[in-house]
mmCIF file of C-alpha atoms in Angstrom:
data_model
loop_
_atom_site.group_PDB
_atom_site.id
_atom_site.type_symbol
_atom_site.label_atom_id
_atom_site.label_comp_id
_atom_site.label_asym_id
_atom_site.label_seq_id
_atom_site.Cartn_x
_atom_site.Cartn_y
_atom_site.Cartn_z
ATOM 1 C CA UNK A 1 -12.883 -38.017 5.455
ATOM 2 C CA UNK A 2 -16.466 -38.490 4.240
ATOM 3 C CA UNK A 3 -14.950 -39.992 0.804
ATOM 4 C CA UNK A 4 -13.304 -43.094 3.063
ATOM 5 C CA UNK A 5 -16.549 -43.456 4.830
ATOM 6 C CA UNK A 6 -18.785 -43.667 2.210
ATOM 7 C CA UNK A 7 -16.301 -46.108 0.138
ATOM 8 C CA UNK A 8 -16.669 -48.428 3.267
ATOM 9 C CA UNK A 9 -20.242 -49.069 2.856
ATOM 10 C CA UNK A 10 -21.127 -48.473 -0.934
ATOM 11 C CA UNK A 11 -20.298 -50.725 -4.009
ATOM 12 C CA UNK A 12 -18.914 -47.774 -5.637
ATOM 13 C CA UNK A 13 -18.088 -43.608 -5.109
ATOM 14 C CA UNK A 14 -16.874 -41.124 -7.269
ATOM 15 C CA UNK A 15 -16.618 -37.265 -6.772
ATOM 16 C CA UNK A 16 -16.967 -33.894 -8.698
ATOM 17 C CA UNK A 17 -16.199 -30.085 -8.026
ATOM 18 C CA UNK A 18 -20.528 -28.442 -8.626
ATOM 19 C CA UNK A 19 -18.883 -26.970 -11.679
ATOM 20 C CA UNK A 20 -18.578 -29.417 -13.833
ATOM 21 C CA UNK A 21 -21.887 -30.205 -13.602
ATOM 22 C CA UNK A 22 -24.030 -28.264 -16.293
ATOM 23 C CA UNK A 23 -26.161 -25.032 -15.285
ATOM 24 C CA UNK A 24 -25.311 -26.020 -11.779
ATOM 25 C CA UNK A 25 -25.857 -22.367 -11.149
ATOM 26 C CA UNK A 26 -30.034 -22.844 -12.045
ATOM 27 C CA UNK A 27 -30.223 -24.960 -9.081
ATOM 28 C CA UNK A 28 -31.094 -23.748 -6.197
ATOM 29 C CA UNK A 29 -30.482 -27.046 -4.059
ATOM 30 C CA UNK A 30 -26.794 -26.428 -5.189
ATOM 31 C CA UNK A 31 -26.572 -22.850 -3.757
ATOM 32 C CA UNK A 32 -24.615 -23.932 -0.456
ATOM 33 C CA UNK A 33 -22.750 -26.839 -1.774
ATOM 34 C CA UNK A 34 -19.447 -27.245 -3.404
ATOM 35 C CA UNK A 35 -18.898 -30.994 -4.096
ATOM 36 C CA UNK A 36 -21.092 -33.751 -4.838
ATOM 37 C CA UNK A 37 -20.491 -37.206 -4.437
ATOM 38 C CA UNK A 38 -21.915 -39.807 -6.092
ATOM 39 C CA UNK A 39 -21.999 -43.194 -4.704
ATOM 40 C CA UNK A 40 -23.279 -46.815 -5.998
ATOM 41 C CA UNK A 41 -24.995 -49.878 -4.410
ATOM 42 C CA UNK A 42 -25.700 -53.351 -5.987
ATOM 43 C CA UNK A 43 -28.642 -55.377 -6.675
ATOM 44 C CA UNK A 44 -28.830 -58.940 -6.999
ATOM 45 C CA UNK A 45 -29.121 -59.922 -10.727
ATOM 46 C CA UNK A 46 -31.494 -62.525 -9.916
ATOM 47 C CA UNK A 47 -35.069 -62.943 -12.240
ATOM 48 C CA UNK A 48 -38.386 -64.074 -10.914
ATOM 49 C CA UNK A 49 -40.330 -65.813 -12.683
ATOM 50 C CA UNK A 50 -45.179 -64.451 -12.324
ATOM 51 C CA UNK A 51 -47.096 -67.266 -10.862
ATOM 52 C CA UNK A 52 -50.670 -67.629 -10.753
ATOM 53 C CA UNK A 53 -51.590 -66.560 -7.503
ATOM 54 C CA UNK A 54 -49.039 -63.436 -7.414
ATOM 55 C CA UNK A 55 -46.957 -61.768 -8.972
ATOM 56 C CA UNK A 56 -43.880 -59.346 -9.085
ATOM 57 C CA UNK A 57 -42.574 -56.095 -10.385
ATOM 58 C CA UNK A 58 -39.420 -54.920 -11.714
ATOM 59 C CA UNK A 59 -35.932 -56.623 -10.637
ATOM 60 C CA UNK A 60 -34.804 -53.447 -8.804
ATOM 61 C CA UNK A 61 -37.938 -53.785 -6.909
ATOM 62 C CA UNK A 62 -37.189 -57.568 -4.961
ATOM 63 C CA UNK A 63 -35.405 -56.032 -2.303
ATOM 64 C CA UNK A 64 -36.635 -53.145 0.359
ATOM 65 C CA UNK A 65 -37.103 -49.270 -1.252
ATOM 66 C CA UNK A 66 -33.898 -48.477 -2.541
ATOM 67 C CA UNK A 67 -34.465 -45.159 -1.544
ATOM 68 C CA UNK A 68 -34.672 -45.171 1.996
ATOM 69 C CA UNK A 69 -31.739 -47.849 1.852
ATOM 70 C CA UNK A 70 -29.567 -45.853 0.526
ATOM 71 C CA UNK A 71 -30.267 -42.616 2.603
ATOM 72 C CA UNK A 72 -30.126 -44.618 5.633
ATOM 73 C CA UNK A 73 -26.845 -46.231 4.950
ATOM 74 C CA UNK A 74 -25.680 -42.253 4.035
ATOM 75 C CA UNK A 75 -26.659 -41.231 7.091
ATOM 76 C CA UNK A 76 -25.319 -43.535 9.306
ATOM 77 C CA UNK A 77 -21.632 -43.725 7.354
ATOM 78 C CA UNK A 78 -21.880 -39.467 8.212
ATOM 79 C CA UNK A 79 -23.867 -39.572 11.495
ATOM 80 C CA UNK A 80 -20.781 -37.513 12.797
ATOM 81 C CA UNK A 81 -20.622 -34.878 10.063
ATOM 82 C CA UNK A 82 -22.794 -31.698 9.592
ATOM 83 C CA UNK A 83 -22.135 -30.223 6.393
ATOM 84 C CA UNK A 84 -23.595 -32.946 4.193
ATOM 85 C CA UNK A 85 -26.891 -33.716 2.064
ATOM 86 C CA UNK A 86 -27.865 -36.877 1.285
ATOM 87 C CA UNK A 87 -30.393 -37.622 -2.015
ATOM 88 C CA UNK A 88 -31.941 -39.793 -4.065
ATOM 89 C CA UNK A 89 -34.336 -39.974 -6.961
ATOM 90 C CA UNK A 90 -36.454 -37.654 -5.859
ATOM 91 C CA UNK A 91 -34.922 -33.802 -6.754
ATOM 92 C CA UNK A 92 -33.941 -31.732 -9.180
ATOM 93 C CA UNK A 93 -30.256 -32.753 -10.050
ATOM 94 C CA UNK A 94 -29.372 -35.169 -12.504
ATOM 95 C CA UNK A 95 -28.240 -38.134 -10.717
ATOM 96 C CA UNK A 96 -26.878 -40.118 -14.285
ATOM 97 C CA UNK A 97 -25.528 -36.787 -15.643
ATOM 98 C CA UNK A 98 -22.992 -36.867 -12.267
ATOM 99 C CA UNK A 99 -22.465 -40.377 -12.417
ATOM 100 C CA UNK A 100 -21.092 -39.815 -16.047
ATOM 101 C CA UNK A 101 -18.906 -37.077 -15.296
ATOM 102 C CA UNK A 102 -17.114 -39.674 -12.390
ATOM 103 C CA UNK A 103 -15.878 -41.995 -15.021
ATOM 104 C CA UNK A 104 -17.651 -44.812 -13.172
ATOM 105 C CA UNK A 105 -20.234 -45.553 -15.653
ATOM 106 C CA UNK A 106 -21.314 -44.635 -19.058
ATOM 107 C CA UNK A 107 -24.904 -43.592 -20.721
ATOM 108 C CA UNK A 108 -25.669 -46.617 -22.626
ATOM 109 C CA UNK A 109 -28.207 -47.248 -25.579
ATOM 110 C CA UNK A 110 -30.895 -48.702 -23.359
ATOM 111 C CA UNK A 111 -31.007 -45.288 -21.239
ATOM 112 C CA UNK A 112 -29.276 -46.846 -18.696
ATOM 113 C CA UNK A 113 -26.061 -46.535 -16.609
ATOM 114 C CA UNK A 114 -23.531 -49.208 -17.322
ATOM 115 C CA UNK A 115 -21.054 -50.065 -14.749
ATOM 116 C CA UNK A 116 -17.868 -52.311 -15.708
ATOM 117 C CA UNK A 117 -18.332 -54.274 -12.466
ATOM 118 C CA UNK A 118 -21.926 -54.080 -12.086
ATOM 119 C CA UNK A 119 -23.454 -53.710 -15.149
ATOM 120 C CA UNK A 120 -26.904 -52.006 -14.659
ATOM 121 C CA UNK A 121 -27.463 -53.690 -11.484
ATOM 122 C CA UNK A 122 -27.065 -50.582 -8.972
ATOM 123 C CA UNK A 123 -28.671 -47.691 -7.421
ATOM 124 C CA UNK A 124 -27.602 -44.421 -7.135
ATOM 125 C CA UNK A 125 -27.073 -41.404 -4.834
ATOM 126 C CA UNK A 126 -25.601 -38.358 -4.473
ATOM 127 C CA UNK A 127 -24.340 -36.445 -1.017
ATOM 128 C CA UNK A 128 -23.259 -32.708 -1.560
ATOM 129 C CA UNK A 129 -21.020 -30.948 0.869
ATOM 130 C CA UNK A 130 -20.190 -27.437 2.035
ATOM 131 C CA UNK A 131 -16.926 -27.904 1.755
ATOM 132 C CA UNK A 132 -14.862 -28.460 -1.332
ATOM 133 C CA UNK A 133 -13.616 -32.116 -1.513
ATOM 134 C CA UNK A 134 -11.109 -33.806 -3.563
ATOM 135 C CA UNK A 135 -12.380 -34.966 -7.176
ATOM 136 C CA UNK A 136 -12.495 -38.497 -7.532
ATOM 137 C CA UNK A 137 -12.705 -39.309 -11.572
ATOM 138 C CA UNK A 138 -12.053 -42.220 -13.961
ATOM 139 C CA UNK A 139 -11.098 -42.767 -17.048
ATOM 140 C CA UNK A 140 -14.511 -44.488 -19.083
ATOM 141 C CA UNK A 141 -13.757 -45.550 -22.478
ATOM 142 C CA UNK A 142 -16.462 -48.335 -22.131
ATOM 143 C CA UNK A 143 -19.379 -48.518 -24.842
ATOM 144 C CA UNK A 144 -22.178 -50.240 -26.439
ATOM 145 C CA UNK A 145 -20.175 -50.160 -29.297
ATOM 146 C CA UNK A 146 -22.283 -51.327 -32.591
ATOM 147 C CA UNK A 147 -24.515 -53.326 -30.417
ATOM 148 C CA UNK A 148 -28.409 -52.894 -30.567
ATOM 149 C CA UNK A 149 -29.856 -56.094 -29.155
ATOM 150 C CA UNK A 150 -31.709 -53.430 -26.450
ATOM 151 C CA UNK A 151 -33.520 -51.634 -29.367
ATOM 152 C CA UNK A 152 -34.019 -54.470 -31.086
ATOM 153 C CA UNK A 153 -35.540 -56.408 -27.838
ATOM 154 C CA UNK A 154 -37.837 -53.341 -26.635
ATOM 155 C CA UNK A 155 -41.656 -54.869 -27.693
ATOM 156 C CA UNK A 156 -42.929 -50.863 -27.993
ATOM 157 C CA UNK A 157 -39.998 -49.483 -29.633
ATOM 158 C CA UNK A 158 -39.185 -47.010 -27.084
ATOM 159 C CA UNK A 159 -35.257 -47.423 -28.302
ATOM 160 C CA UNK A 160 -35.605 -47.031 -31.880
ATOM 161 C CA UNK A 161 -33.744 -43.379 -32.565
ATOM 162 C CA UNK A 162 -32.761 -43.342 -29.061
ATOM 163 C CA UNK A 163 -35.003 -43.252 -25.532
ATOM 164 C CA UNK A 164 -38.647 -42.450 -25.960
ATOM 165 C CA UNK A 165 -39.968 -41.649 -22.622
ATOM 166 C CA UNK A 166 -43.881 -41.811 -24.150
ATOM 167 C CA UNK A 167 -43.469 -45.157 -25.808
ATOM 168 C CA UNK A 168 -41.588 -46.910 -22.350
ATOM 169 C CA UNK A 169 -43.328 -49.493 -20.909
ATOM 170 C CA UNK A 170 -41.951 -48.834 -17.779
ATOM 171 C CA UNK A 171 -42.910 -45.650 -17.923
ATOM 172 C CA UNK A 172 -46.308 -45.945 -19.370
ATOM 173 C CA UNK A 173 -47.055 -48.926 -16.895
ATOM 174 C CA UNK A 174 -46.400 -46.491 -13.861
ATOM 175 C CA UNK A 175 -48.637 -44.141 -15.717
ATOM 176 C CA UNK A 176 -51.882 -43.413 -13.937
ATOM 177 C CA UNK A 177 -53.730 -43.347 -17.571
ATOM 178 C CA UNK A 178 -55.171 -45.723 -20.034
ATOM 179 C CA UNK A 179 -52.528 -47.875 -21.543
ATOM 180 C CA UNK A 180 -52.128 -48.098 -25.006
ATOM 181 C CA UNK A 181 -52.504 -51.061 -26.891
ATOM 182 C CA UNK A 182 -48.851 -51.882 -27.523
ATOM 183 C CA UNK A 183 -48.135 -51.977 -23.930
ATOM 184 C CA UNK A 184 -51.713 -53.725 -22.318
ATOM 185 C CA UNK A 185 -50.810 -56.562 -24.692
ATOM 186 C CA UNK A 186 -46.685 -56.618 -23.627
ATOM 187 C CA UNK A 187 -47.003 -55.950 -20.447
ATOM 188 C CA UNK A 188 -45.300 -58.758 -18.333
ATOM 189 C CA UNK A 189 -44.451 -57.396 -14.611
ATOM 190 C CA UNK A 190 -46.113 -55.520 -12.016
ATOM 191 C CA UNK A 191 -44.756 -52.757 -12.299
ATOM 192 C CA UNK A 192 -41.784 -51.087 -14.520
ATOM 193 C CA UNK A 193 -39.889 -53.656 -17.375
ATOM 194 C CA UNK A 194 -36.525 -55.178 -17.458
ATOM 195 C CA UNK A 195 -36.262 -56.445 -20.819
ATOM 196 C CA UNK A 196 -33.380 -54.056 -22.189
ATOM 197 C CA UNK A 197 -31.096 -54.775 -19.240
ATOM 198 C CA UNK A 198 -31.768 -58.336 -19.350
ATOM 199 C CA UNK A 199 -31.094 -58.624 -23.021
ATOM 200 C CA UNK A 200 -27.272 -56.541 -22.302
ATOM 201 C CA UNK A 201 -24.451 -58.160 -22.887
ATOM 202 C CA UNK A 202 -22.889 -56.174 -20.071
ATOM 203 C CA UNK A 203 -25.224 -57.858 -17.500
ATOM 204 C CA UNK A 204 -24.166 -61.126 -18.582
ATOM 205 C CA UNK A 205 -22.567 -62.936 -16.094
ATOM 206 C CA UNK A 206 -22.715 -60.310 -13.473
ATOM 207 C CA UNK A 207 -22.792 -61.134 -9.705
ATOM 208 C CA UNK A 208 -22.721 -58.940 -7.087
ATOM 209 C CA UNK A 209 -23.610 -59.353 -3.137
ATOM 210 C CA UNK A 210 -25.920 -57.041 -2.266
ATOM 211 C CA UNK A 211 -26.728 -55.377 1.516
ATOM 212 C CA UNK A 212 -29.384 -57.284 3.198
ATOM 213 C CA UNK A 213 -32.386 -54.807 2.611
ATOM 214 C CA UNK A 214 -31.603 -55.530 -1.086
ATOM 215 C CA UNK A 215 -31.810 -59.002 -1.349
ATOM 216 C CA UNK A 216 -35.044 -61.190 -2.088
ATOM 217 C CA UNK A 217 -38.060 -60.300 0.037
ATOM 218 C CA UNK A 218 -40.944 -62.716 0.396
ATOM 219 C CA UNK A 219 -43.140 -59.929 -0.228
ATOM 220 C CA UNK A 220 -41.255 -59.292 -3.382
ATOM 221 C CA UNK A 221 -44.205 -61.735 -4.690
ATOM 222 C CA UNK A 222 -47.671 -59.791 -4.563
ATOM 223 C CA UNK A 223 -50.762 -62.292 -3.540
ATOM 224 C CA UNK A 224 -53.861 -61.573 -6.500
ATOM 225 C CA UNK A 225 -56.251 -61.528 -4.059
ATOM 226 C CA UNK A 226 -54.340 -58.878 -1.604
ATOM 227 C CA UNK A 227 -54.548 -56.723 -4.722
ATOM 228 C CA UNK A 228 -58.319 -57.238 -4.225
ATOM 229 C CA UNK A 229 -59.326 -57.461 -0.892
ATOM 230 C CA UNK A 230 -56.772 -55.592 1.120
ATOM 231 C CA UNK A 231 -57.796 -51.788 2.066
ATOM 232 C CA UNK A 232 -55.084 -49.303 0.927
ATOM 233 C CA UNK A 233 -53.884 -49.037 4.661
ATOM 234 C CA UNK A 234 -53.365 -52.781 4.586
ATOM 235 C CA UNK A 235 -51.974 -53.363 1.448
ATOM 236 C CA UNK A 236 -49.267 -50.362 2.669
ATOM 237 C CA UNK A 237 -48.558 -52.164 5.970
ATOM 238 C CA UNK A 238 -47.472 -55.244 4.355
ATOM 239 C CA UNK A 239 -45.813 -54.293 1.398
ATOM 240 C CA UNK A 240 -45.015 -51.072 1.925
ATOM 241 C CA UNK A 241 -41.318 -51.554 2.419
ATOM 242 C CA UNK A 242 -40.471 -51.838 -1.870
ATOM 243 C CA UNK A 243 -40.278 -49.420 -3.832
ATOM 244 C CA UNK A 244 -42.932 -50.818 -5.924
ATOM 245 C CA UNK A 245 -45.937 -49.656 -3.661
ATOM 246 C CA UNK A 246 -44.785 -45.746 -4.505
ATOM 247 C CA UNK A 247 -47.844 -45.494 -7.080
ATOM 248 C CA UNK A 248 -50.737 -46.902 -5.369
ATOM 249 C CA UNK A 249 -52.321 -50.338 -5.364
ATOM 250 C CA UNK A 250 -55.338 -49.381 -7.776
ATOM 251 C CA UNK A 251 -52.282 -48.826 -10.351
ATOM 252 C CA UNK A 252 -50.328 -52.618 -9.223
ATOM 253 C CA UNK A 253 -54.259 -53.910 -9.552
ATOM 254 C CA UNK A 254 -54.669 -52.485 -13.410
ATOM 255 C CA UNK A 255 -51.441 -53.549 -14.593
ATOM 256 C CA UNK A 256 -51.801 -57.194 -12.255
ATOM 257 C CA UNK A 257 -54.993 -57.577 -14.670
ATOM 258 C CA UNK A 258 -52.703 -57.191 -17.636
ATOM 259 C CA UNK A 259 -51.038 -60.135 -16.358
ATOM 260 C CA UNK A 260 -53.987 -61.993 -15.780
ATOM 261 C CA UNK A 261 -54.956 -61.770 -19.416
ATOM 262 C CA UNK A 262 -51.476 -62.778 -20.358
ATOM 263 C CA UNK A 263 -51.651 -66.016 -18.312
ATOM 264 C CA UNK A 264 -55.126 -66.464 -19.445
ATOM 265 C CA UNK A 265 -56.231 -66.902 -16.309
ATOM 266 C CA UNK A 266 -59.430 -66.091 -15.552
ATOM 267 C CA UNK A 267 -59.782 -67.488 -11.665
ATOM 268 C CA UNK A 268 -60.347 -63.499 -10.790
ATOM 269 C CA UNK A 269 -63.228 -62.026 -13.431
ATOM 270 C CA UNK A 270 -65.973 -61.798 -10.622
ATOM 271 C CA UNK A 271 -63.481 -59.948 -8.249
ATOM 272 C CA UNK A 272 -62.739 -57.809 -11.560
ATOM 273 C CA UNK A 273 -65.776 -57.308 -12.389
ATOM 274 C CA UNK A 274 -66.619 -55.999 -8.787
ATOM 275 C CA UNK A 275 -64.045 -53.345 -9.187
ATOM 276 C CA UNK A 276 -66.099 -51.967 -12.924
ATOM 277 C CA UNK A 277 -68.777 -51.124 -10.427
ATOM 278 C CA UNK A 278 -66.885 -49.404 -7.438
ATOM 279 C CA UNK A 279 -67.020 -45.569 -7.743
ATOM 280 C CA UNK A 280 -63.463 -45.612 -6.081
ATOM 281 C CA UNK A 281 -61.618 -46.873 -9.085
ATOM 282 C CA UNK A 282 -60.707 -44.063 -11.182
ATOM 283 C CA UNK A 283 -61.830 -43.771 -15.011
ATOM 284 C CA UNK A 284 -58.369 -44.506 -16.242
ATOM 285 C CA UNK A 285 -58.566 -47.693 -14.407
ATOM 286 C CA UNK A 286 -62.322 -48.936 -15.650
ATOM 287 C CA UNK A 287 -61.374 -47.980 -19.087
ATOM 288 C CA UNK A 288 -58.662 -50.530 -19.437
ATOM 289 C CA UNK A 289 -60.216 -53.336 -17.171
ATOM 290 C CA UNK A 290 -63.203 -52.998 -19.192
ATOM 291 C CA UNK A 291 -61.173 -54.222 -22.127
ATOM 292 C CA UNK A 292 -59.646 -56.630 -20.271
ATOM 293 C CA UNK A 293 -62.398 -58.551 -19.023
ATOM 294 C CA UNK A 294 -64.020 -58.602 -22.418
ATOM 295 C CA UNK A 295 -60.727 -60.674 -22.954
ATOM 296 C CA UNK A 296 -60.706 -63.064 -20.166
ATOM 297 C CA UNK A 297 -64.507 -63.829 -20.476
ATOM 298 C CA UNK A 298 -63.970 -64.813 -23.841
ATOM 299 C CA UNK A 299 -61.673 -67.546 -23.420
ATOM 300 C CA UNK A 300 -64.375 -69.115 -21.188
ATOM 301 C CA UNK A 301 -66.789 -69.214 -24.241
#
């Protein structure tokens, strides 16, 4: 049964009849199917700390592209079954919205799925099938309870009166637009932010072992100076195996001079100010560099 075969090789799978899923009948993608199933996978809950020569993005980000882990491991667990489709992140369906309605997790205050096992550490997918499967649901009574150390941790206030999408760092840092001044100045990773599922109680202690594709990467640190000198086509060969590389490097370069500024370093203002005069660099890019380096050159005065 595809339920015993995914269970072998994910941290976690629950299942749902299409119908309980909300306007099910607006999606297309659903048409042909009748059950989804939506299945879990652990990342390490391991922090790394910038350096000065590179840096690194978002936790989630360490280990290979969660998305074509996950798909890959679908696909092999059903390589002998034909009535299956496998997805992740990138569709139409609400992937937390089905994950709710298994019982496994619950929508917490930080926008995030909590799992009691696994905290906010995991991935998700879904697989839908043709045929109609057996629901598999549990019982969630789990909360934040009175707890707001997320909203009160968030430096932009993207929590305050529940999830702000336009105030997220995360989501303004993968944004391919000026940053506002809130986030150039908190900025502290690469890409994406971690600081409300760090600050969770239910991530404390949590330890999980992950599949190998998930675990630490060496080129989960970014070199500086690849961020300068590599051509697009190189910068993909090497590092395009995480899931950070998904918005371009001009975008990892921006927010890697955010970091810069934070560190004071200013070891890369000539290769900066190269970039100012490039016509490749977008306007959305000069605008904030510009500020920037009027930053970093000061603290050489």
């Amino acid at each position: 049964m595809i339920y015993q075969k995914l269970n072998k090789v994910f941290d976690f799978v629950g299942v749902i009849n299409k119908e309980k899923y909300t306007n099910y009948h607006n999606h297309e993608l659903m048409k042909d199917y009748r059950s989804i199933f939506v299945v879990g996978l652990a990342y390490p809950n391991e922090y790394l700390p910038q350096k000065k020569d590179s840096f690194v993005a978002s936790m989630y980000t360490y280990g290979y592209d969660y998305h074509d882990v996950i798909k890959g491991i679908i696909n092999e667990a059903l390589k002998d079954e034909n009535d299956y489709l496998a997805l992740v992140d990138n569709h139409e369906i609400n992937e937390r919205k089905c994950l709710e309605l298994t019982g496994l997790a619950y929508h917490a205050k930080n926008n995030l799925m909590i799992h009691k096992d696994f905290g906010s550490y995991f991935f998700i997918g879904l697989v839908l099938t043709k045929t109609k499967h057996k629901e598999v649901i549990t019982t969630n009574t789990d909360s934040c309870g009175d707890c707001d150390l997320c909203i009160r941790a968030c430096p932009v206030s993207a929590l305050t009166g529940g999830f702000d999408v336009s105030k997220c760092m995360s989501a303004r840092n993968q944004s391919k637009r000026s940053l506002p001044l809130d986030v150039m100045n908190n900025n502290y990773l690469l890409l994406g932010c971690d600081i409300c599922q760090r600050v969770c109680p239910k991530n404390k202690g949590i330890s999980s072992e992950s599949v190998s594709d998930l675990k630490i990467k060496p080129t989960a640190y970014v070199l500086i100076d690849d961020l300068f000198n590599l051509s697009n086509k190189e910068f993909k060969n090497k590092y395009g195996k995480h899931a950070y590389t998904w918005r371009g490097k001009t975008l990892l370069l921006r927010n890697a001079i955010t970091l810069l500024l934070r560190q004071k370093n200013t070891d890369y203002n000539e290769a900066i100010k190269k970039t100012l005069s490039d016509n490749k660099y977008p306007s959305w890019y000069k605008e904030d560099t510009n500020k920037m380096l009027k930053k970093l050159e000061s603290f050489n005065l």
